[in-house]
Amino acid sequence: MNLRYLTAGLILVTASASGAWQAPPDRGADGSFAPARLVQAETPPLSPLAVGWTSTVAVALVDASGTVARVSGDSLTEDVEQVVRRWQFRPASVGRQPVASPVLVIGLFRPPSIRDATKPPDVVRLTAPLAGDTPRPVNGPAPPYPPRGTGSGVAIVEILVGEDGRPHEVRIAASAGGFDSVALDTARQWSFRPARRDGEAVAGTVCLIFGFRQPVV
């Protein structure tokens, strides 16, 4: 598995009327935990060499300033790690006090074909070893290539996973143009075990990178 070979990226955040990405309003003002939210992101480069499905699972540790302090994962490439390190977040908070927190990053990158000749990666199995401080998928379908799609693209989608494990908010942070709709539709089908903090279920953030490579005909 290799993040460099991701064929599309998906990250969801809120857009303002001016077109700039903005984090949603603070939800932890009452003393509860509010997870980190993505406010600025760039996509990793696409590799022209990938011929099959590729995937990656990583955890980005976001510090109390909203900066990514560390990115850990078994399949990280230098290019992808550097990109994720440059992402900016509104930090997690307890009440109004900023705190460090982990954010789960999952990448699924399509092969250059419309139909799936091979089975997509099993994200449930890939994320099973993770600790419970981030949401973990119990269902994570892969994005199809749109029937009328053209070219290649990488979108980044942010999912706010609620205490019930459902996607409560799904937003595009880095657009892939004509691939955004299928990326959002796919992300809304995901479900999770919620993150846990001090033994209690809490909301958590998951960033999906969906890669779409132009089919070879």
PDB file of C-alpha atoms in Angstrom:
ATOM      1  CA  MET A   1       0.000   0.000   0.000  1.00  0.00           C
ATOM      2  CA  ASN A   2       1.360   3.428  -0.935  1.00  0.00           C
ATOM      3  CA  LEU A   3      -0.107   6.884  -0.477  1.00  0.00           C
ATOM      4  CA  ARG A   4       1.790   8.160  -3.500  1.00  0.00           C
ATOM      5  CA  TYR A   5      -0.286   5.907  -5.673  1.00  0.00           C
ATOM      6  CA  LEU A   6      -3.611   7.259  -4.537  1.00  0.00           C
ATOM      7  CA  THR A   7      -5.832   8.006  -7.500  1.00  0.00           C
ATOM      8  CA  ALA A   8      -8.245  10.414  -5.886  1.00  0.00           C
ATOM      9  CA  GLY A   9      -8.357  12.358  -2.707  1.00  0.00           C
ATOM     10  CA  LEU A  10     -11.305  13.333  -0.602  1.00  0.00           C
ATOM     11  CA  ILE A  11     -11.411  15.674   2.351  1.00  0.00           C
ATOM     12  CA  LEU A  12     -14.530  17.439   3.620  1.00  0.00           C
ATOM     13  CA  VAL A  13     -14.665  20.886   5.210  1.00  0.00           C
ATOM     14  CA  THR A  14     -17.042  23.851   5.267  1.00  0.00           C
ATOM     15  CA  ALA A  15     -16.988  26.448   2.478  1.00  0.00           C
ATOM     16  CA  SER A  16     -17.766  30.085   3.107  1.00  0.00           C
ATOM     17  CA  ALA A  17     -19.726  32.338   0.782  1.00  0.00           C
ATOM     18  CA  SER A  18     -16.451  33.759  -0.473  1.00  0.00           C
ATOM     19  CA  GLY A  19     -15.227  30.313  -1.466  1.00  0.00           C
ATOM     20  CA  ALA A  20     -12.606  29.973   1.268  1.00  0.00           C
ATOM     21  CA  TRP A  21     -12.616  26.862   3.424  1.00  0.00           C
ATOM     22  CA  GLN A  22     -13.705  27.445   6.997  1.00  0.00           C
ATOM     23  CA  ALA A  23     -14.071  25.125   9.973  1.00  0.00           C
ATOM     24  CA  PRO A  24     -17.565  24.755  11.466  1.00  0.00           C
ATOM     25  CA  PRO A  25     -18.287  26.687  14.674  1.00  0.00           C
ATOM     26  CA  ASP A  26     -16.879  25.410  17.946  1.00  0.00           C
ATOM     27  CA  ARG A  27     -18.975  22.609  19.441  1.00  0.00           C
ATOM     28  CA  GLY A  28     -17.038  22.207  22.689  1.00  0.00           C
ATOM     29  CA  ALA A  29     -17.950  25.444  24.424  1.00  0.00           C
ATOM     30  CA  ASP A  30     -20.042  23.614  27.032  1.00  0.00           C
ATOM     31  CA  GLY A  31     -17.037  21.703  28.342  1.00  0.00           C
ATOM     32  CA  SER A  32     -17.450  18.687  26.067  1.00  0.00           C
ATOM     33  CA  PHE A  33     -14.843  17.384  23.639  1.00  0.00           C
ATOM     34  CA  ALA A  34     -14.835  18.801  20.098  1.00  0.00           C
ATOM     35  CA  PRO A  35     -12.579  17.066  17.545  1.00  0.00           C
ATOM     36  CA  ALA A  36     -10.039  18.775  15.301  1.00  0.00           C
ATOM     37  CA  ARG A  37     -11.473  20.057  12.013  1.00  0.00           C
ATOM     38  CA  LEU A  38      -9.618  20.474   8.743  1.00  0.00           C
ATOM     39  CA  VAL A  39      -9.383  24.038   7.450  1.00  0.00           C
ATOM     40  CA  GLN A  40      -6.672  23.872   4.784  1.00  0.00           C
ATOM     41  CA  ALA A  41      -5.300  20.943   2.776  1.00  0.00           C
ATOM     42  CA  GLU A  42      -3.458  20.099  -0.401  1.00  0.00           C
ATOM     43  CA  THR A  43      -3.671  16.820  -2.265  1.00  0.00           C
ATOM     44  CA  PRO A  44      -0.840  14.341  -2.802  1.00  0.00           C
ATOM     45  CA  PRO A  45       0.519  13.851  -6.334  1.00  0.00           C
ATOM     46  CA  LEU A  46      -0.827  11.061  -8.529  1.00  0.00           C
ATOM     47  CA  SER A  47       1.553   8.392  -9.755  1.00  0.00           C
ATOM     48  CA  PRO A  48       1.348   7.485 -13.447  1.00  0.00           C
ATOM     49  CA  LEU A  49       2.708   4.014 -12.659  1.00  0.00           C
ATOM     50  CA  ALA A  50      -0.048   2.509 -10.510  1.00  0.00           C
ATOM     51  CA  VAL A  51      -2.030  -0.212 -12.284  1.00  0.00           C
ATOM     52  CA  GLY A  52      -4.143  -1.646  -9.435  1.00  0.00           C
ATOM     53  CA  TRP A  53      -5.926  -0.495  -6.297  1.00  0.00           C
ATOM     54  CA  THR A  54      -3.682   1.120  -3.712  1.00  0.00           C
ATOM     55  CA  SER A  55      -4.508   2.288  -0.224  1.00  0.00           C
ATOM     56  CA  THR A  56      -3.046   3.874   2.852  1.00  0.00           C
ATOM     57  CA  VAL A  57      -3.989   4.297   6.490  1.00  0.00           C
ATOM     58  CA  ALA A  58      -2.283   6.927   8.635  1.00  0.00           C
ATOM     59  CA  VAL A  59      -2.860   8.850  11.839  1.00  0.00           C
ATOM     60  CA  ALA A  60      -2.047  12.556  11.934  1.00  0.00           C
ATOM     61  CA  LEU A  61      -1.399  13.941  15.418  1.00  0.00           C
ATOM     62  CA  VAL A  62      -2.774  17.488  15.465  1.00  0.00           C
ATOM     63  CA  ASP A  63      -1.320  19.597  18.253  1.00  0.00           C
ATOM     64  CA  ALA A  64      -3.071  22.301  20.277  1.00  0.00           C
ATOM     65  CA  SER A  65      -2.156  24.960  17.681  1.00  0.00           C
ATOM     66  CA  GLY A  66      -3.806  23.051  14.811  1.00  0.00           C
ATOM     67  CA  THR A  67      -0.500  22.011  13.251  1.00  0.00           C
ATOM     68  CA  VAL A  68       0.214  18.405  12.301  1.00  0.00           C
ATOM     69  CA  ALA A  69       3.011  17.393  14.656  1.00  0.00           C
ATOM     70  CA  ARG A  70       3.418  13.821  13.469  1.00  0.00           C
ATOM     71  CA  VAL A  71       2.133  11.459  10.780  1.00  0.00           C
ATOM     72  CA  SER A  72       2.437   7.731  11.397  1.00  0.00           C
ATOM     73  CA  GLY A  73       1.642   4.813   9.131  1.00  0.00           C
ATOM     74  CA  ASP A  74       3.278   1.734   7.668  1.00  0.00           C
ATOM     75  CA  SER A  75       2.843   2.701   4.003  1.00  0.00           C
ATOM     76  CA  LEU A  76       3.646   6.415   3.973  1.00  0.00           C
ATOM     77  CA  THR A  77       5.805   7.865   1.230  1.00  0.00           C
ATOM     78  CA  GLU A  78       7.878  10.972   1.802  1.00  0.00           C
ATOM     79  CA  ASP A  79       5.749  13.009  -0.620  1.00  0.00           C
ATOM     80  CA  VAL A  80       2.464  12.127   1.070  1.00  0.00           C
ATOM     81  CA  GLU A  81       3.829  12.583   4.583  1.00  0.00           C
ATOM     82  CA  GLN A  82       5.059  16.060   3.678  1.00  0.00           C
ATOM     83  CA  VAL A  83       1.672  16.969   2.196  1.00  0.00           C
ATOM     84  CA  VAL A  84      -0.269  15.833   5.254  1.00  0.00           C
ATOM     85  CA  ARG A  85       2.169  17.614   7.549  1.00  0.00           C
ATOM     86  CA  ARG A  86       1.239  20.864   5.803  1.00  0.00           C
ATOM     87  CA  TRP A  87      -2.473  20.428   6.459  1.00  0.00           C
ATOM     88  CA  GLN A  88      -3.932  22.947   8.898  1.00  0.00           C
ATOM     89  CA  PHE A  89      -6.694  22.215  11.404  1.00  0.00           C
ATOM     90  CA  ARG A  90      -8.790  23.988  13.945  1.00  0.00           C
ATOM     91  CA  PRO A  91      -7.503  22.102  16.985  1.00  0.00           C
ATOM     92  CA  ALA A  92      -9.629  19.842  19.140  1.00  0.00           C
ATOM     93  CA  SER A  93     -10.884  21.363  22.350  1.00  0.00           C
ATOM     94  CA  VAL A  94     -12.300  20.507  25.741  1.00  0.00           C
ATOM     95  CA  GLY A  95     -14.527  23.420  26.588  1.00  0.00           C
ATOM     96  CA  ARG A  96     -12.599  26.297  25.066  1.00  0.00           C
ATOM     97  CA  GLN A  97      -9.187  24.812  25.864  1.00  0.00           C
ATOM     98  CA  PRO A  98      -7.317  23.582  22.746  1.00  0.00           C
ATOM     99  CA  VAL A  99      -5.890  20.069  23.076  1.00  0.00           C
ATOM    100  CA  ALA A 100      -3.884  17.696  20.900  1.00  0.00           C
ATOM    101  CA  SER A 101      -5.795  14.908  19.182  1.00  0.00           C
ATOM    102  CA  PRO A 102      -5.357  12.280  16.441  1.00  0.00           C
ATOM    103  CA  VAL A 103      -7.075  12.401  13.050  1.00  0.00           C
ATOM    104  CA  LEU A 104      -7.519   9.270  10.933  1.00  0.00           C
ATOM    105  CA  VAL A 105      -6.479   9.573   7.271  1.00  0.00           C
ATOM    106  CA  ILE A 106      -7.531   6.871   4.804  1.00  0.00           C
ATOM    107  CA  GLY A 107      -6.625   6.847   1.132  1.00  0.00           C
ATOM    108  CA  LEU A 108      -8.230   4.690  -1.557  1.00  0.00           C
ATOM    109  CA  PHE A 109      -6.874   5.044  -5.075  1.00  0.00           C
ATOM    110  CA  ARG A 110      -8.556   3.543  -8.076  1.00  0.00           C
ATOM    111  CA  PRO A 111      -6.791   1.665 -10.880  1.00  0.00           C
ATOM    112  CA  PRO A 112      -6.960   3.247 -14.361  1.00  0.00           C
ATOM    113  CA  SER A 113     -10.143   1.404 -15.336  1.00  0.00           C
ATOM    114  CA  ILE A 114     -13.900   1.966 -15.183  1.00  0.00           C
ATOM    115  CA  ARG A 115     -14.731  -1.544 -14.010  1.00  0.00           C
ATOM    116  CA  ASP A 116     -13.053  -3.129 -11.008  1.00  0.00           C
ATOM    117  CA  ALA A 117     -11.069  -6.103 -12.243  1.00  0.00           C
ATOM    118  CA  THR A 118      -9.682  -6.625  -8.730  1.00  0.00           C
ATOM    119  CA  LYS A 119     -11.305  -6.263  -5.330  1.00  0.00           C
ATOM    120  CA  PRO A 120     -10.855  -2.887  -3.578  1.00  0.00           C
ATOM    121  CA  PRO A 121      -8.844  -2.806  -0.327  1.00  0.00           C
ATOM    122  CA  ASP A 122     -10.652  -3.882   2.840  1.00  0.00           C
ATOM    123  CA  VAL A 123     -10.491  -0.759   5.010  1.00  0.00           C
ATOM    124  CA  VAL A 124     -12.094  -2.554   7.961  1.00  0.00           C
ATOM    125  CA  ARG A 125      -9.208  -5.023   8.078  1.00  0.00           C
ATOM    126  CA  LEU A 126      -6.590  -2.344   7.404  1.00  0.00           C
ATOM    127  CA  THR A 127      -7.762  -0.170  10.309  1.00  0.00           C
ATOM    128  CA  ALA A 128      -8.407  -2.999  12.805  1.00  0.00           C
ATOM    129  CA  PRO A 129      -5.025  -2.564  14.590  1.00  0.00           C
ATOM    130  CA  LEU A 130      -5.649   1.116  15.368  1.00  0.00           C
ATOM    131  CA  ALA A 131      -6.203   2.332  18.900  1.00  0.00           C
ATOM    132  CA  GLY A 132      -9.666   3.467  19.920  1.00  0.00           C
ATOM    133  CA  ASP A 133      -8.791   7.171  20.081  1.00  0.00           C
ATOM    134  CA  THR A 134      -9.880   7.624  16.441  1.00  0.00           C
ATOM    135  CA  PRO A 135     -13.040   6.391  14.718  1.00  0.00           C
ATOM    136  CA  ARG A 136     -12.578   3.015  13.005  1.00  0.00           C
ATOM    137  CA  PRO A 137     -14.557   1.977   9.916  1.00  0.00           C
ATOM    138  CA  VAL A 138     -17.032  -0.892  10.105  1.00  0.00           C
ATOM    139  CA  ASN A 139     -18.129  -0.238   6.524  1.00  0.00           C
ATOM    140  CA  GLY A 140     -16.048   1.603   3.949  1.00  0.00           C
ATOM    141  CA  PRO A 141     -17.002   1.207   0.286  1.00  0.00           C
ATOM    142  CA  ALA A 142     -14.574   2.327  -2.392  1.00  0.00           C
ATOM    143  CA  PRO A 143     -15.513   5.059  -4.862  1.00  0.00           C
ATOM    144  CA  PRO A 144     -16.494   4.038  -8.407  1.00  0.00           C
ATOM    145  CA  TYR A 145     -15.224   5.872 -11.464  1.00  0.00           C
ATOM    146  CA  PRO A 146     -18.103   8.054 -12.693  1.00  0.00           C
ATOM    147  CA  PRO A 147     -19.645   6.689 -15.927  1.00  0.00           C
ATOM    148  CA  ARG A 148     -19.335  10.113 -17.526  1.00  0.00           C
ATOM    149  CA  GLY A 149     -16.103  11.056 -15.823  1.00  0.00           C
ATOM    150  CA  THR A 150     -13.073  12.310 -17.716  1.00  0.00           C
ATOM    151  CA  GLY A 151      -9.445  12.576 -16.734  1.00  0.00           C
ATOM    152  CA  SER A 152      -7.954  12.046 -13.298  1.00  0.00           C
ATOM    153  CA  GLY A 153      -8.486  13.800  -9.993  1.00  0.00           C
ATOM    154  CA  VAL A 154      -7.756  13.803  -6.279  1.00  0.00           C
ATOM    155  CA  ALA A 155     -10.344  15.006  -3.773  1.00  0.00           C
ATOM    156  CA  ILE A 156     -10.090  15.289  -0.006  1.00  0.00           C
ATOM    157  CA  VAL A 157     -13.200  14.715   2.148  1.00  0.00           C
ATOM    158  CA  GLU A 158     -13.600  15.363   5.843  1.00  0.00           C
ATOM    159  CA  ILE A 159     -16.132  13.317   7.801  1.00  0.00           C
ATOM    160  CA  LEU A 160     -17.289  14.363  11.233  1.00  0.00           C
ATOM    161  CA  VAL A 161     -18.145  11.034  12.881  1.00  0.00           C
ATOM    162  CA  GLY A 162     -20.673  11.344  15.664  1.00  0.00           C
ATOM    163  CA  GLU A 163     -20.789   9.525  18.972  1.00  0.00           C
ATOM    164  CA  ASP A 164     -23.120   7.027  17.284  1.00  0.00           C
ATOM    165  CA  GLY A 165     -20.519   6.185  14.623  1.00  0.00           C
ATOM    166  CA  ARG A 166     -22.463   7.794  11.789  1.00  0.00           C
ATOM    167  CA  PRO A 167     -21.196  10.531   9.465  1.00  0.00           C
ATOM    168  CA  HIS A 168     -22.815  13.678  10.850  1.00  0.00           C
ATOM    169  CA  GLU A 169     -21.060  16.032   8.435  1.00  0.00           C
ATOM    170  CA  VAL A 170     -19.427  15.201   5.106  1.00  0.00           C
ATOM    171  CA  ARG A 171     -17.677  18.028   3.274  1.00  0.00           C
ATOM    172  CA  ILE A 172     -15.313  18.588   0.369  1.00  0.00           C
ATOM    173  CA  ALA A 173     -12.082  20.273   1.408  1.00  0.00           C
ATOM    174  CA  ALA A 174      -9.976  19.791  -1.721  1.00  0.00           C
ATOM    175  CA  SER A 175     -12.049  19.600  -4.875  1.00  0.00           C
ATOM    176  CA  ALA A 176     -11.565  17.145  -7.729  1.00  0.00           C
ATOM    177  CA  GLY A 177     -14.111  18.845  -9.950  1.00  0.00           C
ATOM    178  CA  GLY A 178     -16.400  16.298 -11.596  1.00  0.00           C
ATOM    179  CA  PHE A 179     -15.386  13.617  -9.082  1.00  0.00           C
ATOM    180  CA  ASP A 180     -16.697  15.466  -6.026  1.00  0.00           C
ATOM    181  CA  SER A 181     -20.248  14.130  -6.272  1.00  0.00           C
ATOM    182  CA  VAL A 182     -19.256  10.454  -6.330  1.00  0.00           C
ATOM    183  CA  ALA A 183     -16.708  11.095  -3.568  1.00  0.00           C
ATOM    184  CA  LEU A 184     -19.375  12.608  -1.328  1.00  0.00           C
ATOM    185  CA  ASP A 185     -21.918   9.902  -2.119  1.00  0.00           C
ATOM    186  CA  THR A 186     -19.357   7.220  -1.254  1.00  0.00           C
ATOM    187  CA  ALA A 187     -18.263   8.897   1.991  1.00  0.00           C
ATOM    188  CA  ARG A 188     -21.861   9.143   3.197  1.00  0.00           C
ATOM    189  CA  GLN A 189     -22.119   5.341   3.021  1.00  0.00           C
ATOM    190  CA  TRP A 190     -19.290   4.824   5.505  1.00  0.00           C
ATOM    191  CA  SER A 191     -19.967   3.920   9.132  1.00  0.00           C
ATOM    192  CA  PHE A 192     -17.651   3.682  12.106  1.00  0.00           C
ATOM    193  CA  ARG A 193     -16.998   2.646  15.643  1.00  0.00           C
ATOM    194  CA  PRO A 194     -16.805   6.009  17.395  1.00  0.00           C
ATOM    195  CA  ALA A 195     -13.635   7.371  18.896  1.00  0.00           C
ATOM    196  CA  ARG A 196     -13.273   7.037  22.652  1.00  0.00           C
ATOM    197  CA  ARG A 197     -11.815   9.470  25.143  1.00  0.00           C
ATOM    198  CA  ASP A 198     -11.493   8.616  28.822  1.00  0.00           C
ATOM    199  CA  GLY A 199     -13.634   5.556  28.161  1.00  0.00           C
ATOM    200  CA  GLU A 200     -16.512   7.530  26.633  1.00  0.00           C
ATOM    201  CA  ALA A 201     -17.654   7.654  23.000  1.00  0.00           C
ATOM    202  CA  VAL A 202     -16.878  11.048  21.432  1.00  0.00           C
ATOM    203  CA  ALA A 203     -17.077  12.644  18.018  1.00  0.00           C
ATOM    204  CA  GLY A 204     -14.043  12.259  15.780  1.00  0.00           C
ATOM    205  CA  THR A 205     -12.656  13.381  12.442  1.00  0.00           C
ATOM    206  CA  VAL A 206     -11.766  11.155   9.495  1.00  0.00           C
ATOM    207  CA  CYS A 207     -10.160  12.473   6.317  1.00  0.00           C
ATOM    208  CA  LEU A 208     -10.671  10.398   3.190  1.00  0.00           C
ATOM    209  CA  ILE A 209      -8.453  10.706   0.140  1.00  0.00           C
ATOM    210  CA  PHE A 210     -10.187   9.247  -2.920  1.00  0.00           C
ATOM    211  CA  GLY A 211      -8.052   8.925  -6.032  1.00  0.00           C
ATOM    212  CA  PHE A 212      -9.448   8.620  -9.559  1.00  0.00           C
ATOM    213  CA  ARG A 213      -7.128   7.793 -12.439  1.00  0.00           C
ATOM    214  CA  GLN A 214      -8.204   8.195 -16.041  1.00  0.00           C
ATOM    215  CA  PRO A 215      -9.192   4.774 -17.431  1.00  0.00           C
ATOM    216  CA  VAL A 216      -6.945   3.242 -20.044  1.00  0.00           C
ATOM    217  CA  VAL A 217      -9.008   2.081 -23.028  1.00  0.00           C
TER     218      VAL A 217
END
